[in-house]
Amino acid sequence: PILARSISYKWKKSVNISENIFPGAHEISVTTISPDLSFEMASWIIDDLNEFIRLQDIERSSNLINFLYLKLEQAKIEDEKQILTNLIRKNTELNTQANALNEYVFKIIDPTIKPTSYTFPNLIVFILISSFLSIFISLLFLFLKYLLRVDQF
């Protein structure tokens, strides 16, 4: 759900997200006019989502570590100090992982595949439609020219 909401409305029709292909996996496909743009956008989406969530977790864990250190200084009971120390250790591990890993949340199982052919628009259909349209406009123009010429006399 978070992944689907993070895609802007502008690209909503171009990006297809299939959730739970198998537990914990998602498939992202991007369809645009250019295969190169589709390839780049798919890579950017994963990279940007990983970076956004990674930075968010780093900030959250850093703030939590600072808060826990303040509570640790105020703690008087040994059990409470031990619990706070364990929480600090866990958040430090999370912070270290977030700083060290590029593929933090979304790990790429299959690398992005660059399409070999255009999927949209279909070039033959585009040529046929534009040819028929140009013939129709030309005939319409000739018909109107003929009508205007006949009316003058």
PDB file of C-alpha atoms in Angstrom:
ATOM      1  CA  PRO A   1       0.000   0.000   0.000  1.00  0.00           C
ATOM      2  CA  ILE A   2       2.779   2.474   0.850  1.00  0.00           C
ATOM      3  CA  LEU A   3       4.520   1.636  -2.402  1.00  0.00           C
ATOM      4  CA  ALA A   4       1.377   2.266  -4.436  1.00  0.00           C
ATOM      5  CA  ARG A   5       0.662   5.570  -2.684  1.00  0.00           C
ATOM      6  CA  SER A   6       4.183   6.844  -3.230  1.00  0.00           C
ATOM      7  CA  ILE A   7       3.842   6.870  -7.014  1.00  0.00           C
ATOM      8  CA  SER A   8       2.614  10.286  -8.100  1.00  0.00           C
ATOM      9  CA  TYR A   9      -0.710  10.679  -9.872  1.00  0.00           C
ATOM     10  CA  LYS A  10       1.095  11.785 -13.033  1.00  0.00           C
ATOM     11  CA  TRP A  11       2.738   8.377 -13.486  1.00  0.00           C
ATOM     12  CA  LYS A  12      -0.135   6.290 -12.096  1.00  0.00           C
ATOM     13  CA  LYS A  13      -1.106   4.910 -15.522  1.00  0.00           C
ATOM     14  CA  SER A  14       2.498   4.117 -16.468  1.00  0.00           C
ATOM     15  CA  VAL A  15       3.487   2.250 -13.313  1.00  0.00           C
ATOM     16  CA  ASN A  16       2.013  -1.122 -12.432  1.00  0.00           C
ATOM     17  CA  ILE A  17       2.702  -2.603  -9.003  1.00  0.00           C
ATOM     18  CA  SER A  18       1.817  -6.235  -8.371  1.00  0.00           C
ATOM     19  CA  GLU A  19       1.872  -7.088  -4.699  1.00  0.00           C
ATOM     20  CA  ASN A  20       2.568 -10.455  -3.102  1.00  0.00           C
ATOM     21  CA  ILE A  21       3.748 -12.426  -6.081  1.00  0.00           C
ATOM     22  CA  PHE A  22       5.067 -14.653  -3.347  1.00  0.00           C
ATOM     23  CA  PRO A  23       5.131 -13.610   0.318  1.00  0.00           C
ATOM     24  CA  GLY A  24       7.094 -10.404   0.770  1.00  0.00           C
ATOM     25  CA  ALA A  25       7.709  -9.808  -2.942  1.00  0.00           C
ATOM     26  CA  HIS A  26       6.453  -7.075  -5.232  1.00  0.00           C
ATOM     27  CA  GLU A  27       6.744  -6.635  -8.976  1.00  0.00           C
ATOM     28  CA  ILE A  28       7.043  -3.183 -10.496  1.00  0.00           C
ATOM     29  CA  SER A  29       6.588  -2.634 -14.209  1.00  0.00           C
ATOM     30  CA  VAL A  30       6.754   0.683 -16.021  1.00  0.00           C
ATOM     31  CA  THR A  31       5.214   1.249 -19.439  1.00  0.00           C
ATOM     32  CA  THR A  32       6.032   4.441 -21.331  1.00  0.00           C
ATOM     33  CA  ILE A  33       6.548   5.423 -24.951  1.00  0.00           C
ATOM     34  CA  SER A  34      10.301   4.954 -24.706  1.00  0.00           C
ATOM     35  CA  PRO A  35      11.878   1.657 -23.569  1.00  0.00           C
ATOM     36  CA  ASP A  36      14.857   3.638 -22.282  1.00  0.00           C
ATOM     37  CA  LEU A  37      12.602   5.823 -20.133  1.00  0.00           C
ATOM     38  CA  SER A  38      10.767   2.761 -18.804  1.00  0.00           C
ATOM     39  CA  PHE A  39      14.072   1.155 -17.874  1.00  0.00           C
ATOM     40  CA  GLU A  40      15.306   4.295 -16.101  1.00  0.00           C
ATOM     41  CA  MET A  41      12.012   4.933 -14.293  1.00  0.00           C
ATOM     42  CA  ALA A  42      11.854   1.399 -12.894  1.00  0.00           C
ATOM     43  CA  SER A  43      15.379   1.785 -11.545  1.00  0.00           C
ATOM     44  CA  TRP A  44      14.654   5.254 -10.145  1.00  0.00           C
ATOM     45  CA  ILE A  45      11.506   4.122  -8.348  1.00  0.00           C
ATOM     46  CA  ILE A  46      13.326   1.376  -6.463  1.00  0.00           C
ATOM     47  CA  ASP A  47      16.356   3.558  -5.710  1.00  0.00           C
ATOM     48  CA  ASP A  48      14.231   6.481  -4.518  1.00  0.00           C
ATOM     49  CA  LEU A  49      12.005   4.328  -2.323  1.00  0.00           C
ATOM     50  CA  ASN A  50      15.011   2.630  -0.739  1.00  0.00           C
ATOM     51  CA  GLU A  51      16.697   5.986  -0.141  1.00  0.00           C
ATOM     52  CA  PHE A  52      13.553   7.603   1.286  1.00  0.00           C
ATOM     53  CA  ILE A  53      12.824   4.787   3.726  1.00  0.00           C
ATOM     54  CA  ARG A  54      16.515   4.428   4.619  1.00  0.00           C
ATOM     55  CA  LEU A  55      16.844   8.134   5.498  1.00  0.00           C
ATOM     56  CA  GLN A  56      13.573   8.024   7.418  1.00  0.00           C
ATOM     57  CA  ASP A  57      14.792   5.054   9.496  1.00  0.00           C
ATOM     58  CA  ILE A  58      18.178   6.671  10.112  1.00  0.00           C
ATOM     59  CA  GLU A  59      16.515   9.832  11.403  1.00  0.00           C
ATOM     60  CA  ARG A  60      14.042   7.900  13.532  1.00  0.00           C
ATOM     61  CA  SER A  61      16.672   5.608  15.056  1.00  0.00           C
ATOM     62  CA  SER A  62      19.052   8.521  15.725  1.00  0.00           C
ATOM     63  CA  ASN A  63      16.314  10.448  17.527  1.00  0.00           C
ATOM     64  CA  LEU A  64      15.357   7.338  19.466  1.00  0.00           C
ATOM     65  CA  ILE A  65      18.984   6.651  20.449  1.00  0.00           C
ATOM     66  CA  ASN A  66      19.370  10.228  21.729  1.00  0.00           C
ATOM     67  CA  PHE A  67      16.145   9.896  23.704  1.00  0.00           C
ATOM     68  CA  LEU A  68      17.221   6.547  25.166  1.00  0.00           C
ATOM     69  CA  TYR A  69      20.597   7.984  26.228  1.00  0.00           C
ATOM     70  CA  LEU A  70      18.771  10.749  28.102  1.00  0.00           C
ATOM     71  CA  LYS A  71      16.551   8.178  29.808  1.00  0.00           C
ATOM     72  CA  LEU A  72      19.598   6.022  30.583  1.00  0.00           C
ATOM     73  CA  GLU A  73      21.230   8.928  32.430  1.00  0.00           C
ATOM     74  CA  GLN A  74      18.048   9.415  34.458  1.00  0.00           C
ATOM     75  CA  ALA A  75      17.564   5.714  35.228  1.00  0.00           C
ATOM     76  CA  LYS A  76      18.308   4.564  38.743  1.00  0.00           C
ATOM     77  CA  ILE A  77      17.326   0.889  38.610  1.00  0.00           C
ATOM     78  CA  GLU A  78      19.783  -1.599  37.072  1.00  0.00           C
ATOM     79  CA  ASP A  79      17.074  -3.548  35.232  1.00  0.00           C
ATOM     80  CA  GLU A  80      15.832  -0.347  33.653  1.00  0.00           C
ATOM     81  CA  LYS A  81      19.383   0.553  32.608  1.00  0.00           C
ATOM     82  CA  GLN A  82      19.851  -2.899  31.072  1.00  0.00           C
ATOM     83  CA  ILE A  83      16.590  -2.615  29.094  1.00  0.00           C
ATOM     84  CA  LEU A  84      17.526   0.854  27.848  1.00  0.00           C
ATOM     85  CA  THR A  85      21.009  -0.377  26.894  1.00  0.00           C
ATOM     86  CA  ASN A  86      19.488  -3.240  24.876  1.00  0.00           C
ATOM     87  CA  LEU A  87      17.135  -0.811  23.117  1.00  0.00           C
ATOM     88  CA  ILE A  88      20.083   1.477  22.322  1.00  0.00           C
ATOM     89  CA  ARG A  89      22.007  -1.512  20.927  1.00  0.00           C
ATOM     90  CA  LYS A  90      19.084  -2.574  18.707  1.00  0.00           C
ATOM     91  CA  ASN A  91      18.584   0.940  17.350  1.00  0.00           C
ATOM     92  CA  THR A  92      22.317   1.305  16.770  1.00  0.00           C
ATOM     93  CA  GLU A  93      22.237  -1.932  14.722  1.00  0.00           C
ATOM     94  CA  LEU A  94      19.292  -0.577  12.722  1.00  0.00           C
ATOM     95  CA  ASN A  95      21.127   2.694  12.151  1.00  0.00           C
ATOM     96  CA  THR A  96      24.265   0.817  11.050  1.00  0.00           C
ATOM     97  CA  GLN A  97      22.309  -1.367   8.624  1.00  0.00           C
ATOM     98  CA  ALA A  98      20.521   1.644   7.177  1.00  0.00           C
ATOM     99  CA  ASN A  99      23.830   3.437   6.643  1.00  0.00           C
ATOM    100  CA  ALA A 100      25.597   0.419   5.168  1.00  0.00           C
ATOM    101  CA  LEU A 101      23.033  -1.111   2.815  1.00  0.00           C
ATOM    102  CA  ASN A 102      22.026   0.383  -0.534  1.00  0.00           C
ATOM    103  CA  GLU A 103      19.180  -2.094  -0.996  1.00  0.00           C
ATOM    104  CA  TYR A 104      17.717  -1.335   2.390  1.00  0.00           C
ATOM    105  CA  VAL A 105      14.009  -2.201   2.116  1.00  0.00           C
ATOM    106  CA  PHE A 106      13.535  -3.355  -1.452  1.00  0.00           C
ATOM    107  CA  LYS A 107      16.071  -5.862  -2.669  1.00  0.00           C
ATOM    108  CA  ILE A 108      16.203  -6.357  -6.408  1.00  0.00           C
ATOM    109  CA  ILE A 109      15.825 -10.055  -7.151  1.00  0.00           C
ATOM    110  CA  ASP A 110      15.751  -9.730 -10.935  1.00  0.00           C
ATOM    111  CA  PRO A 111      17.544  -6.713 -12.355  1.00  0.00           C
ATOM    112  CA  THR A 112      15.608  -4.246 -14.439  1.00  0.00           C
ATOM    113  CA  ILE A 113      15.144  -5.567 -17.948  1.00  0.00           C
ATOM    114  CA  LYS A 114      15.362  -3.071 -20.757  1.00  0.00           C
ATOM    115  CA  PRO A 115      12.585  -3.728 -23.307  1.00  0.00           C
ATOM    116  CA  THR A 116      13.778  -4.612 -26.792  1.00  0.00           C
ATOM    117  CA  SER A 117      10.730  -3.265 -28.611  1.00  0.00           C
ATOM    118  CA  TYR A 118       8.183  -0.533 -28.282  1.00  0.00           C
ATOM    119  CA  THR A 119       4.921  -1.622 -26.698  1.00  0.00           C
ATOM    120  CA  PHE A 120       3.101   1.652 -27.124  1.00  0.00           C
ATOM    121  CA  PRO A 121       2.164   3.286 -29.467  1.00  0.00           C
ATOM    122  CA  ASN A 122       1.846   0.696 -32.191  1.00  0.00           C
ATOM    123  CA  LEU A 123       3.658   2.296 -35.119  1.00  0.00           C
ATOM    124  CA  ILE A 124       1.644   0.594 -37.878  1.00  0.00           C
ATOM    125  CA  VAL A 125      -1.679   1.659 -36.353  1.00  0.00           C
ATOM    126  CA  PHE A 126      -0.357   5.182 -35.894  1.00  0.00           C
ATOM    127  CA  ILE A 127       0.712   5.390 -39.564  1.00  0.00           C
ATOM    128  CA  LEU A 128      -2.603   3.994 -40.838  1.00  0.00           C
ATOM    129  CA  ILE A 129      -4.722   6.335 -38.722  1.00  0.00           C
ATOM    130  CA  SER A 130      -2.675   9.384 -39.691  1.00  0.00           C
ATOM    131  CA  SER A 131      -2.829   8.397 -43.393  1.00  0.00           C
ATOM    132  CA  PHE A 132      -6.614   8.002 -43.346  1.00  0.00           C
ATOM    133  CA  LEU A 133      -6.982  11.215 -41.393  1.00  0.00           C
ATOM    134  CA  SER A 134      -4.809  13.172 -43.839  1.00  0.00           C
ATOM    135  CA  ILE A 135      -6.731  11.756 -46.836  1.00  0.00           C
ATOM    136  CA  PHE A 136     -10.036  12.666 -45.160  1.00  0.00           C
ATOM    137  CA  ILE A 137      -8.895  16.221 -44.410  1.00  0.00           C
ATOM    138  CA  SER A 138      -7.590  16.651 -47.960  1.00  0.00           C
ATOM    139  CA  LEU A 139     -10.881  15.451 -49.472  1.00  0.00           C
ATOM    140  CA  LEU A 140     -12.839  17.687 -47.117  1.00  0.00           C
ATOM    141  CA  PHE A 141     -10.699  20.662 -48.098  1.00  0.00           C
ATOM    142  CA  LEU A 142     -11.186  19.920 -51.821  1.00  0.00           C
ATOM    143  CA  PHE A 143     -14.940  19.506 -51.342  1.00  0.00           C
ATOM    144  CA  LEU A 144     -15.212  22.821 -49.495  1.00  0.00           C
ATOM    145  CA  LYS A 145     -13.114  24.540 -52.142  1.00  0.00           C
ATOM    146  CA  TYR A 146     -15.401  23.154 -54.847  1.00  0.00           C
ATOM    147  CA  LEU A 147     -18.533  24.311 -52.968  1.00  0.00           C
ATOM    148  CA  LEU A 148     -17.152  27.814 -52.513  1.00  0.00           C
ATOM    149  CA  ARG A 149     -16.203  28.025 -56.182  1.00  0.00           C
ATOM    150  CA  VAL A 150     -19.669  26.890 -57.355  1.00  0.00           C
ATOM    151  CA  ASP A 151     -21.455  29.374 -55.075  1.00  0.00           C
ATOM    152  CA  GLN A 152     -19.536  32.354 -56.455  1.00  0.00           C
ATOM    153  CA  PHE A 153     -20.997  32.035 -59.962  1.00  0.00           C
TER     154      PHE A 153
END
